Amino acid sequence: MAFQNVTIAGTGVLGSQIAYQTALNGFNVTAYDRNPDTAKKRVTGLKASYQNDLGLSDAEFNAGLNRINFTADLAEAVKDADYVIEALPENLDIKEEFYKQLSKLAPAKTIFASNSSTMVPSQLVKFVDRPTKYLHMHFANKIWKCNVAEIMGTEQTDPAVFQEVVDFAHAIKMVPIPLHKEQPGYVLNSLLIPFVISAMALWVKGVADPQTVDKDWMISTGSPVGPFMMLDDVGLRTVWNIVTNLYESRQQEVFKVIADRLKEMIDAGHEGLESGQGFYHYPNPEFADPDFLKK
């Protein structure tokens, strides 16, 4: 494993998880975010989940946290980076600006990866100065237990670089999922996005409310969660970005209607689990009621 210093750019829902998971497994991590205090608070907020799901002690959790440096200075964040994982919003303009800056600031050795959930490497590789050292590494939410890392390169990606990232995935206790050609949505979101879009279409068309959709799915399939529970977990701002990109690329009216309804919720501060309200209310969501599936 050639990597020692790893930079995570963007500490939203997934970026914060990637930063902590990487630090917990012994790497020196720099978390780049415009608001380092908020970033540290978000990472620290993972403590209960890591303790409940993995049984970490306070000392073990803090050991991982202490390996993360938080900064708003991109030059400082990448000056010694072996590997940079970009986890910024799903907005092409934001990513273009970031990669052009990153290319100027990062050492020649640095490998770049995006955690983009909807964009493929060929959409972003044109913004970097090192196409042979560029690829995508996409994580699922709650990476400490849903531990896949989908890895996708371009025709220009050096096979040795691809293998280094596969090795890194193993090192942070991920199961690497190598993809052999570009696929929008990778494997996970190729299956998940149509599913949650269908659920949201039922909602915006007035066919059924979110709780009813979730109940039907859970009872009918035996799944422990429904689509709207998943959406709250991911965060509605991320979902809005994904749906907006779908509308811009496909021009289907249903995507615009969904995006508009999500924007109303976001503007009201109802961004999902992290904000305390999305389709459900937290920390005591309606689906936590033992009789949720019986009503």
PDB file of C-alpha atoms in Angstrom:
ATOM      1  CA  MET A   1       0.000   0.000   0.000  1.00  0.00           C
ATOM      2  CA  ALA A   2       1.680   3.190  -1.248  1.00  0.00           C
ATOM      3  CA  PHE A   3      -0.798   5.599   0.328  1.00  0.00           C
ATOM      4  CA  GLN A   4      -0.099   7.234   3.669  1.00  0.00           C
ATOM      5  CA  ASN A   5      -1.701  10.675   3.408  1.00  0.00           C
ATOM      6  CA  VAL A   6      -5.281  10.823   2.165  1.00  0.00           C
ATOM      7  CA  THR A   7      -7.324  13.984   1.604  1.00  0.00           C
ATOM      8  CA  ILE A   8     -11.107  13.984   1.532  1.00  0.00           C
ATOM      9  CA  ALA A   9     -12.565  17.037  -0.223  1.00  0.00           C
ATOM     10  CA  GLY A  10     -16.055  17.713   1.046  1.00  0.00           C
ATOM     11  CA  THR A  11     -17.430  16.390   4.319  1.00  0.00           C
ATOM     12  CA  GLY A  12     -21.121  15.945   3.690  1.00  0.00           C
ATOM     13  CA  VAL A  13     -22.936  12.724   4.510  1.00  0.00           C
ATOM     14  CA  LEU A  14     -20.507  10.464   2.644  1.00  0.00           C
ATOM     15  CA  GLY A  15     -17.381  12.609   2.768  1.00  0.00           C
ATOM     16  CA  SER A  16     -17.442  12.631   6.560  1.00  0.00           C
ATOM     17  CA  GLN A  17     -17.831   8.856   6.630  1.00  0.00           C
ATOM     18  CA  ILE A  18     -14.994   8.308   4.143  1.00  0.00           C
ATOM     19  CA  ALA A  19     -12.720  10.584   6.156  1.00  0.00           C
ATOM     20  CA  TYR A  20     -13.386   8.790   9.418  1.00  0.00           C
ATOM     21  CA  GLN A  21     -13.280   5.255   7.988  1.00  0.00           C
ATOM     22  CA  THR A  22      -9.924   6.036   6.388  1.00  0.00           C
ATOM     23  CA  ALA A  23      -8.495   7.526   9.587  1.00  0.00           C
ATOM     24  CA  LEU A  24      -9.828   4.672  11.730  1.00  0.00           C
ATOM     25  CA  ASN A  25      -7.805   2.274   9.615  1.00  0.00           C
ATOM     26  CA  GLY A  26      -4.511   4.018  10.213  1.00  0.00           C
ATOM     27  CA  PHE A  27      -4.144   6.600   7.465  1.00  0.00           C
ATOM     28  CA  ASN A  28      -3.284  10.251   7.975  1.00  0.00           C
ATOM     29  CA  VAL A  29      -6.390  12.118   6.796  1.00  0.00           C
ATOM     30  CA  THR A  30      -6.976  15.739   5.903  1.00  0.00           C
ATOM     31  CA  ALA A  31     -10.614  16.776   5.585  1.00  0.00           C
ATOM     32  CA  TYR A  32     -11.010  19.793   3.322  1.00  0.00           C
ATOM     33  CA  ASP A  33     -14.185  21.797   3.818  1.00  0.00           C
ATOM     34  CA  ARG A  34     -15.103  25.460   3.651  1.00  0.00           C
ATOM     35  CA  ASN A  35     -16.335  25.187   7.236  1.00  0.00           C
ATOM     36  CA  PRO A  36     -13.896  23.016   9.215  1.00  0.00           C
ATOM     37  CA  ASP A  37     -15.825  23.355  12.477  1.00  0.00           C
ATOM     38  CA  THR A  38     -18.992  22.000  10.881  1.00  0.00           C
ATOM     39  CA  ALA A  39     -16.947  19.248   9.232  1.00  0.00           C
ATOM     40  CA  LYS A  40     -15.463  18.167  12.554  1.00  0.00           C
ATOM     41  CA  LYS A  41     -18.887  18.212  14.184  1.00  0.00           C
ATOM     42  CA  ARG A  42     -20.285  16.002  11.424  1.00  0.00           C
ATOM     43  CA  VAL A  43     -17.444  13.482  11.726  1.00  0.00           C
ATOM     44  CA  THR A  44     -17.674  13.472  15.524  1.00  0.00           C
ATOM     45  CA  GLY A  45     -21.391  12.799  15.124  1.00  0.00           C
ATOM     46  CA  LEU A  46     -20.543   9.368  13.700  1.00  0.00           C
ATOM     47  CA  LYS A  47     -19.439   8.173  17.132  1.00  0.00           C
ATOM     48  CA  ALA A  48     -22.734   6.606  18.216  1.00  0.00           C
ATOM     49  CA  SER A  49     -23.084   4.674  14.961  1.00  0.00           C
ATOM     50  CA  TYR A  50     -19.537   3.309  15.091  1.00  0.00           C
ATOM     51  CA  GLN A  51     -19.964   2.343  18.712  1.00  0.00           C
ATOM     52  CA  ASN A  52     -23.368   0.715  18.218  1.00  0.00           C
ATOM     53  CA  ASP A  53     -22.496  -1.126  15.015  1.00  0.00           C
ATOM     54  CA  LEU A  54     -18.800  -1.922  15.477  1.00  0.00           C
ATOM     55  CA  GLY A  55     -18.461  -1.823  19.248  1.00  0.00           C
ATOM     56  CA  LEU A  56     -15.740   0.827  19.284  1.00  0.00           C
ATOM     57  CA  SER A  57     -14.680   2.145  22.678  1.00  0.00           C
ATOM     58  CA  ASP A  58     -14.336   5.884  23.305  1.00  0.00           C
ATOM     59  CA  ALA A  59     -10.566   5.520  23.063  1.00  0.00           C
ATOM     60  CA  GLU A  60     -10.749   3.648  19.755  1.00  0.00           C
ATOM     61  CA  PHE A  61     -13.122   6.179  18.229  1.00  0.00           C
ATOM     62  CA  ASN A  62     -11.006   9.093  19.411  1.00  0.00           C
ATOM     63  CA  ALA A  63      -7.856   7.498  18.006  1.00  0.00           C
ATOM     64  CA  GLY A  64      -9.417   7.625  14.562  1.00  0.00           C
ATOM     65  CA  LEU A  65     -10.694  11.161  15.064  1.00  0.00           C
ATOM     66  CA  ASN A  66      -7.251  12.335  16.133  1.00  0.00           C
ATOM     67  CA  ARG A  67      -5.782  11.226  12.801  1.00  0.00           C
ATOM     68  CA  ILE A  68      -7.951  13.763  10.927  1.00  0.00           C
ATOM     69  CA  ASN A  69      -6.836  17.321  10.289  1.00  0.00           C
ATOM     70  CA  PHE A  70      -9.630  19.712   9.317  1.00  0.00           C
ATOM     71  CA  THR A  71      -8.869  22.680   7.074  1.00  0.00           C
ATOM     72  CA  ALA A  72     -10.486  25.197   4.724  1.00  0.00           C
ATOM     73  CA  ASP A  73      -7.202  25.720   2.844  1.00  0.00           C
ATOM     74  CA  LEU A  74      -7.031  23.494  -0.241  1.00  0.00           C
ATOM     75  CA  ALA A  75      -3.304  24.068  -0.746  1.00  0.00           C
ATOM     76  CA  GLU A  76      -2.651  22.990   2.834  1.00  0.00           C
ATOM     77  CA  ALA A  77      -5.022  20.032   2.459  1.00  0.00           C
ATOM     78  CA  VAL A  78      -3.236  18.483  -0.518  1.00  0.00           C
ATOM     79  CA  LYS A  79       0.393  19.501  -0.098  1.00  0.00           C
ATOM     80  CA  ASP A  80       1.466  15.977   0.968  1.00  0.00           C
ATOM     81  CA  ALA A  81      -1.484  13.984  -0.395  1.00  0.00           C
ATOM     82  CA  ASP A  82      -0.922  10.580  -1.945  1.00  0.00           C
ATOM     83  CA  TYR A  83      -4.612  10.258  -2.729  1.00  0.00           C
ATOM     84  CA  VAL A  84      -7.491  12.756  -2.916  1.00  0.00           C
ATOM     85  CA  ILE A  85     -11.118  11.625  -2.812  1.00  0.00           C
ATOM     86  CA  GLU A  86     -13.537  14.329  -3.936  1.00  0.00           C
ATOM     87  CA  ALA A  87     -16.965  14.132  -2.305  1.00  0.00           C
ATOM     88  CA  LEU A  88     -18.411  17.501  -3.340  1.00  0.00           C
ATOM     89  CA  PRO A  89     -22.026  18.158  -4.400  1.00  0.00           C
ATOM     90  CA  GLU A  90     -23.256  16.513  -7.596  1.00  0.00           C
ATOM     91  CA  ASN A  91     -22.835  19.685  -9.622  1.00  0.00           C
ATOM     92  CA  LEU A  92     -20.630  19.712 -12.713  1.00  0.00           C
ATOM     93  CA  ASP A  93     -19.599  23.363 -12.368  1.00  0.00           C
ATOM     94  CA  ILE A  94     -18.511  22.874  -8.748  1.00  0.00           C
ATOM     95  CA  LYS A  95     -16.481  19.801  -9.649  1.00  0.00           C
ATOM     96  CA  GLU A  96     -14.873  21.471 -12.683  1.00  0.00           C
ATOM     97  CA  GLU A  97     -13.697  24.419 -10.598  1.00  0.00           C
ATOM     98  CA  PHE A  98     -12.408  22.108  -7.875  1.00  0.00           C
ATOM     99  CA  TYR A  99     -10.390  19.847 -10.185  1.00  0.00           C
ATOM    100  CA  LYS A 100      -8.808  22.762 -12.008  1.00  0.00           C
ATOM    101  CA  GLN A 101      -7.655  24.179  -8.652  1.00  0.00           C
ATOM    102  CA  LEU A 102      -6.593  20.765  -7.380  1.00  0.00           C
ATOM    103  CA  SER A 103      -4.481  20.110 -10.481  1.00  0.00           C
ATOM    104  CA  LYS A 104      -2.481  23.259  -9.806  1.00  0.00           C
ATOM    105  CA  LEU A 105      -1.942  22.555  -6.113  1.00  0.00           C
ATOM    106  CA  ALA A 106      -1.455  18.800  -5.735  1.00  0.00           C
ATOM    107  CA  PRO A 107       1.986  17.156  -6.014  1.00  0.00           C
ATOM    108  CA  ALA A 108       2.714  15.158  -9.156  1.00  0.00           C
ATOM    109  CA  LYS A 109       2.435  11.897  -7.169  1.00  0.00           C
ATOM    110  CA  THR A 110      -1.182  12.509  -6.117  1.00  0.00           C
ATOM    111  CA  ILE A 111      -3.929  10.241  -7.439  1.00  0.00           C
ATOM    112  CA  PHE A 112      -7.373  11.826  -7.829  1.00  0.00           C
ATOM    113  CA  ALA A 113     -10.712  10.067  -7.334  1.00  0.00           C
ATOM    114  CA  SER A 114     -14.311  11.201  -7.290  1.00  0.00           C
ATOM    115  CA  ASN A 115     -17.023   9.700  -5.137  1.00  0.00           C
ATOM    116  CA  SER A 116     -19.613  11.022  -7.608  1.00  0.00           C
ATOM    117  CA  SER A 117     -22.792   8.985  -7.516  1.00  0.00           C
ATOM    118  CA  THR A 118     -24.124  10.028 -10.922  1.00  0.00           C
ATOM    119  CA  MET A 119     -21.211  11.221 -13.073  1.00  0.00           C
ATOM    120  CA  VAL A 120     -18.799   8.912 -14.864  1.00  0.00           C
ATOM    121  CA  PRO A 121     -15.026   9.456 -15.034  1.00  0.00           C
ATOM    122  CA  SER A 122     -15.009  10.663 -18.649  1.00  0.00           C
ATOM    123  CA  GLN A 123     -17.198  13.619 -17.619  1.00  0.00           C
ATOM    124  CA  LEU A 124     -14.622  14.869 -15.126  1.00  0.00           C
ATOM    125  CA  VAL A 125     -11.232  13.604 -16.325  1.00  0.00           C
ATOM    126  CA  LYS A 126     -11.016  16.495 -18.811  1.00  0.00           C
ATOM    127  CA  PHE A 127     -10.697  18.884 -15.855  1.00  0.00           C
ATOM    128  CA  VAL A 128      -7.550  17.247 -14.412  1.00  0.00           C
ATOM    129  CA  ASP A 129      -3.914  17.482 -15.441  1.00  0.00           C
ATOM    130  CA  ARG A 130      -3.158  13.784 -14.852  1.00  0.00           C
ATOM    131  CA  PRO A 131      -5.666  11.550 -16.684  1.00  0.00           C
ATOM    132  CA  THR A 132      -3.617   8.407 -16.020  1.00  0.00           C
ATOM    133  CA  LYS A 133      -4.039   9.038 -12.277  1.00  0.00           C
ATOM    134  CA  TYR A 134      -7.764   9.732 -12.297  1.00  0.00           C
ATOM    135  CA  LEU A 135     -10.665   7.379 -11.555  1.00  0.00           C
ATOM    136  CA  HIS A 136     -13.848   7.093  -9.475  1.00  0.00           C
ATOM    137  CA  MET A 137     -14.332   5.390  -6.121  1.00  0.00           C
ATOM    138  CA  HIS A 138     -17.966   5.358  -5.078  1.00  0.00           C
ATOM    139  CA  PHE A 139     -19.104   4.391  -1.585  1.00  0.00           C
ATOM    140  CA  ALA A 140     -22.513   3.386  -0.275  1.00  0.00           C
ATOM    141  CA  ASN A 141     -24.005   5.250   2.684  1.00  0.00           C
ATOM    142  CA  LYS A 142     -23.058   3.928   6.164  1.00  0.00           C
ATOM    143  CA  ILE A 143     -19.768   2.697   4.806  1.00  0.00           C
ATOM    144  CA  TRP A 144     -18.665   1.106   8.074  1.00  0.00           C
ATOM    145  CA  LYS A 145     -21.227  -1.661   7.502  1.00  0.00           C
ATOM    146  CA  CYS A 146     -22.445  -1.245   3.888  1.00  0.00           C
ATOM    147  CA  ASN A 147     -18.814  -1.533   2.909  1.00  0.00           C
ATOM    148  CA  VAL A 148     -18.560  -1.596  -0.857  1.00  0.00           C
ATOM    149  CA  ALA A 149     -16.290   0.630  -2.926  1.00  0.00           C
ATOM    150  CA  GLU A 150     -17.185   0.715  -6.619  1.00  0.00           C
ATOM    151  CA  ILE A 151     -14.067   1.532  -8.643  1.00  0.00           C
ATOM    152  CA  MET A 152     -14.293   2.774 -12.225  1.00  0.00           C
ATOM    153  CA  GLY A 153     -11.599   4.249 -14.436  1.00  0.00           C
ATOM    154  CA  THR A 154     -11.318   5.531 -17.982  1.00  0.00           C
ATOM    155  CA  GLU A 155      -9.355   4.120 -20.894  1.00  0.00           C
ATOM    156  CA  GLN A 156      -6.543   6.449 -19.778  1.00  0.00           C
ATOM    157  CA  THR A 157      -6.377   5.236 -16.167  1.00  0.00           C
ATOM    158  CA  ASP A 158      -3.078   3.488 -15.466  1.00  0.00           C
ATOM    159  CA  PRO A 159      -3.830  -0.141 -14.461  1.00  0.00           C
ATOM    160  CA  ALA A 160      -1.267   0.194 -11.664  1.00  0.00           C
ATOM    161  CA  VAL A 161      -3.174   3.191 -10.295  1.00  0.00           C
ATOM    162  CA  PHE A 162      -6.422   1.231 -10.483  1.00  0.00           C
ATOM    163  CA  GLN A 163      -4.819  -1.597  -8.505  1.00  0.00           C
ATOM    164  CA  GLU A 164      -3.478   0.816  -5.879  1.00  0.00           C
ATOM    165  CA  VAL A 165      -7.014   2.049  -5.293  1.00  0.00           C
ATOM    166  CA  VAL A 166      -8.299  -1.526  -5.063  1.00  0.00           C
ATOM    167  CA  ASP A 167      -5.600  -2.201  -2.454  1.00  0.00           C
ATOM    168  CA  PHE A 168      -6.581   0.959  -0.580  1.00  0.00           C
ATOM    169  CA  ALA A 169     -10.203  -0.184  -0.520  1.00  0.00           C
ATOM    170  CA  HIS A 170      -9.118  -3.416   1.165  1.00  0.00           C
ATOM    171  CA  ALA A 171      -6.958  -1.449   3.608  1.00  0.00           C
ATOM    172  CA  ILE A 172      -9.939   0.580   4.869  1.00  0.00           C
ATOM    173  CA  LYS A 173     -12.062  -2.581   5.126  1.00  0.00           C
ATOM    174  CA  MET A 174     -14.116  -2.037   1.983  1.00  0.00           C
ATOM    175  CA  VAL A 175     -15.046  -4.730  -0.524  1.00  0.00           C
ATOM    176  CA  PRO A 176     -13.770  -3.382  -3.865  1.00  0.00           C
ATOM    177  CA  ILE A 177     -16.172  -3.687  -6.790  1.00  0.00           C
ATOM    178  CA  PRO A 178     -14.121  -3.185  -9.984  1.00  0.00           C
ATOM    179  CA  LEU A 179     -16.181  -1.982 -12.950  1.00  0.00           C
ATOM    180  CA  HIS A 180     -14.779  -2.837 -16.346  1.00  0.00           C
ATOM    181  CA  LYS A 181     -16.458  -0.089 -18.352  1.00  0.00           C
ATOM    182  CA  GLU A 182     -18.196   3.201 -17.628  1.00  0.00           C
ATOM    183  CA  GLN A 183     -21.729   2.925 -16.323  1.00  0.00           C
ATOM    184  CA  PRO A 184     -23.726   5.923 -15.042  1.00  0.00           C
ATOM    185  CA  GLY A 185     -24.829   5.007 -11.520  1.00  0.00           C
ATOM    186  CA  TYR A 186     -22.243   2.217 -11.260  1.00  0.00           C
ATOM    187  CA  VAL A 187     -23.881  -0.979  -9.962  1.00  0.00           C
ATOM    188  CA  LEU A 188     -25.541   0.264  -6.781  1.00  0.00           C
ATOM    189  CA  ASN A 189     -27.205   3.381  -8.154  1.00  0.00           C
ATOM    190  CA  SER A 190     -28.107   1.716 -11.441  1.00  0.00           C
ATOM    191  CA  LEU A 191     -30.418  -0.351  -9.256  1.00  0.00           C
ATOM    192  CA  LEU A 192     -31.225   2.164  -6.509  1.00  0.00           C
ATOM    193  CA  ILE A 193     -31.963   5.384  -8.431  1.00  0.00           C
ATOM    194  CA  PRO A 194     -34.849   3.993 -10.538  1.00  0.00           C
ATOM    195  CA  PHE A 195     -36.261   2.516  -7.329  1.00  0.00           C
ATOM    196  CA  VAL A 196     -36.299   5.760  -5.330  1.00  0.00           C
ATOM    197  CA  ILE A 197     -37.410   7.781  -8.374  1.00  0.00           C
ATOM    198  CA  SER A 198     -40.408   5.456  -8.720  1.00  0.00           C
ATOM    199  CA  ALA A 199     -41.204   5.965  -5.038  1.00  0.00           C
ATOM    200  CA  MET A 200     -40.969   9.751  -5.325  1.00  0.00           C
ATOM    201  CA  ALA A 201     -43.113   9.728  -8.462  1.00  0.00           C
ATOM    202  CA  LEU A 202     -45.865   7.992  -6.482  1.00  0.00           C
ATOM    203  CA  TRP A 203     -45.541  10.759  -3.892  1.00  0.00           C
ATOM    204  CA  VAL A 204     -45.576  13.793  -6.204  1.00  0.00           C
ATOM    205  CA  LYS A 205     -48.431  12.352  -8.284  1.00  0.00           C
ATOM    206  CA  GLY A 206     -50.513  11.971  -5.131  1.00  0.00           C
ATOM    207  CA  VAL A 207     -50.841   8.206  -5.484  1.00  0.00           C
ATOM    208  CA  ALA A 208     -49.597   7.469  -1.950  1.00  0.00           C
ATOM    209  CA  ASP A 209     -47.834   9.354   0.824  1.00  0.00           C
ATOM    210  CA  PRO A 210     -44.214   8.448   1.755  1.00  0.00           C
ATOM    211  CA  GLN A 211     -45.115   6.454   4.858  1.00  0.00           C
ATOM    212  CA  THR A 212     -47.619   4.354   2.919  1.00  0.00           C
ATOM    213  CA  VAL A 213     -45.076   3.665   0.181  1.00  0.00           C
ATOM    214  CA  ASP A 214     -42.502   2.604   2.761  1.00  0.00           C
ATOM    215  CA  LYS A 215     -44.961   0.348   4.571  1.00  0.00           C
ATOM    216  CA  ASP A 216     -46.003  -1.372   1.355  1.00  0.00           C
ATOM    217  CA  TRP A 217     -42.405  -1.988   0.331  1.00  0.00           C
ATOM    218  CA  MET A 218     -41.342  -3.253   3.745  1.00  0.00           C
ATOM    219  CA  ILE A 219     -44.313  -5.563   4.267  1.00  0.00           C
ATOM    220  CA  SER A 220     -44.342  -6.872   0.703  1.00  0.00           C
ATOM    221  CA  THR A 221     -40.620  -7.571   0.413  1.00  0.00           C
ATOM    222  CA  GLY A 222     -39.498  -8.066   4.005  1.00  0.00           C
ATOM    223  CA  SER A 223     -37.036  -5.193   3.613  1.00  0.00           C
ATOM    224  CA  PRO A 224     -36.008  -3.506   6.887  1.00  0.00           C
ATOM    225  CA  VAL A 225     -36.299  -0.048   5.290  1.00  0.00           C
ATOM    226  CA  GLY A 226     -38.424   1.739   2.709  1.00  0.00           C
ATOM    227  CA  PRO A 227     -37.305   4.138  -0.046  1.00  0.00           C
ATOM    228  CA  PHE A 228     -38.201   7.329   1.828  1.00  0.00           C
ATOM    229  CA  MET A 229     -36.263   6.158   4.877  1.00  0.00           C
ATOM    230  CA  MET A 230     -33.279   5.702   2.560  1.00  0.00           C
ATOM    231  CA  LEU A 231     -33.742   9.184   1.109  1.00  0.00           C
ATOM    232  CA  ASP A 232     -33.736  10.790   4.557  1.00  0.00           C
ATOM    233  CA  ASP A 233     -30.562   8.893   5.365  1.00  0.00           C
ATOM    234  CA  VAL A 234     -28.784  10.033   2.205  1.00  0.00           C
ATOM    235  CA  GLY A 235     -29.918  13.645   2.669  1.00  0.00           C
ATOM    236  CA  LEU A 236     -32.408  15.445   0.467  1.00  0.00           C
ATOM    237  CA  ARG A 237     -29.923  17.999  -0.825  1.00  0.00           C
ATOM    238  CA  THR A 238     -27.909  15.180  -2.393  1.00  0.00           C
ATOM    239  CA  VAL A 239     -31.105  13.638  -3.775  1.00  0.00           C
ATOM    240  CA  TRP A 240     -32.168  17.013  -5.206  1.00  0.00           C
ATOM    241  CA  ASN A 241     -28.823  17.341  -7.011  1.00  0.00           C
ATOM    242  CA  ILE A 242     -29.199  13.863  -8.498  1.00  0.00           C
ATOM    243  CA  VAL A 243     -32.768  14.461  -9.676  1.00  0.00           C
ATOM    244  CA  THR A 244     -31.885  17.883 -11.088  1.00  0.00           C
ATOM    245  CA  ASN A 245     -29.035  16.328 -13.089  1.00  0.00           C
ATOM    246  CA  LEU A 246     -31.442  13.687 -14.392  1.00  0.00           C
ATOM    247  CA  TYR A 247     -33.872  16.373 -15.529  1.00  0.00           C
ATOM    248  CA  GLU A 248     -31.129  18.340 -17.267  1.00  0.00           C
ATOM    249  CA  SER A 249     -29.868  15.258 -19.102  1.00  0.00           C
ATOM    250  CA  ARG A 250     -33.201  13.619 -19.937  1.00  0.00           C
ATOM    251  CA  GLN A 251     -35.720  16.491 -19.939  1.00  0.00           C
ATOM    252  CA  GLN A 252     -38.472  14.306 -18.472  1.00  0.00           C
ATOM    253  CA  GLU A 253     -41.082  16.351 -16.622  1.00  0.00           C
ATOM    254  CA  VAL A 254     -41.358  13.940 -13.689  1.00  0.00           C
ATOM    255  CA  PHE A 255     -37.781  14.758 -12.660  1.00  0.00           C
ATOM    256  CA  LYS A 256     -38.562  18.481 -12.569  1.00  0.00           C
ATOM    257  CA  VAL A 257     -41.692  17.941 -10.487  1.00  0.00           C
ATOM    258  CA  ILE A 258     -39.773  15.805  -8.003  1.00  0.00           C
ATOM    259  CA  ALA A 259     -36.893  18.282  -7.862  1.00  0.00           C
ATOM    260  CA  ASP A 260     -39.278  21.175  -7.202  1.00  0.00           C
ATOM    261  CA  ARG A 261     -40.987  19.331  -4.343  1.00  0.00           C
ATOM    262  CA  LEU A 262     -37.638  18.399  -2.811  1.00  0.00           C
ATOM    263  CA  LYS A 263     -36.477  22.014  -3.098  1.00  0.00           C
ATOM    264  CA  GLU A 264     -39.528  23.134  -1.115  1.00  0.00           C
ATOM    265  CA  MET A 265     -38.539  20.769   1.678  1.00  0.00           C
ATOM    266  CA  ILE A 266     -34.888  21.821   1.588  1.00  0.00           C
ATOM    267  CA  ASP A 267     -35.800  25.520   1.680  1.00  0.00           C
ATOM    268  CA  ALA A 268     -37.915  24.791   4.768  1.00  0.00           C
ATOM    269  CA  GLY A 269     -34.876  23.194   6.440  1.00  0.00           C
ATOM    270  CA  HIS A 270     -36.212  19.661   6.070  1.00  0.00           C
ATOM    271  CA  GLU A 271     -33.109  18.044   4.592  1.00  0.00           C
ATOM    272  CA  GLY A 272     -33.429  14.589   6.117  1.00  0.00           C
ATOM    273  CA  LEU A 273     -31.978  12.771   9.094  1.00  0.00           C
ATOM    274  CA  GLU A 274     -29.127  15.192   9.726  1.00  0.00           C
ATOM    275  CA  SER A 275     -31.388  18.262   9.936  1.00  0.00           C
ATOM    276  CA  GLY A 276     -33.926  16.539  12.189  1.00  0.00           C
ATOM    277  CA  GLN A 277     -36.708  16.355   9.604  1.00  0.00           C
ATOM    278  CA  GLY A 278     -37.177  15.065   6.111  1.00  0.00           C
ATOM    279  CA  PHE A 279     -39.953  12.676   5.182  1.00  0.00           C
ATOM    280  CA  TYR A 280     -39.848  11.662   8.859  1.00  0.00           C
ATOM    281  CA  HIS A 281     -39.122  13.472  12.115  1.00  0.00           C
ATOM    282  CA  TYR A 282     -35.924  12.725  14.074  1.00  0.00           C
ATOM    283  CA  PRO A 283     -34.584  11.583  16.500  1.00  0.00           C
ATOM    284  CA  ASN A 284     -37.835   9.668  17.009  1.00  0.00           C
ATOM    285  CA  PRO A 285     -39.006   8.863  13.486  1.00  0.00           C
ATOM    286  CA  GLU A 286     -42.483   7.541  12.896  1.00  0.00           C
ATOM    287  CA  PHE A 287     -41.124   4.250  11.579  1.00  0.00           C
ATOM    288  CA  ALA A 288     -39.523   3.562  14.980  1.00  0.00           C
ATOM    289  CA  ASP A 289     -43.030   3.003  16.394  1.00  0.00           C
ATOM    290  CA  PRO A 290     -43.363  -0.762  16.998  1.00  0.00           C
ATOM    291  CA  ASP A 291     -46.788  -0.601  15.357  1.00  0.00           C
ATOM    292  CA  PHE A 292     -45.597   1.305  12.268  1.00  0.00           C
ATOM    293  CA  LEU A 293     -46.227  -1.637   9.932  1.00  0.00           C
ATOM    294  CA  LYS A 294     -49.517  -2.550  11.561  1.00  0.00           C
ATOM    295  CA  LYS A 295     -51.411   0.709  11.162  1.00  0.00           C
TER     296      LYS A 295
END
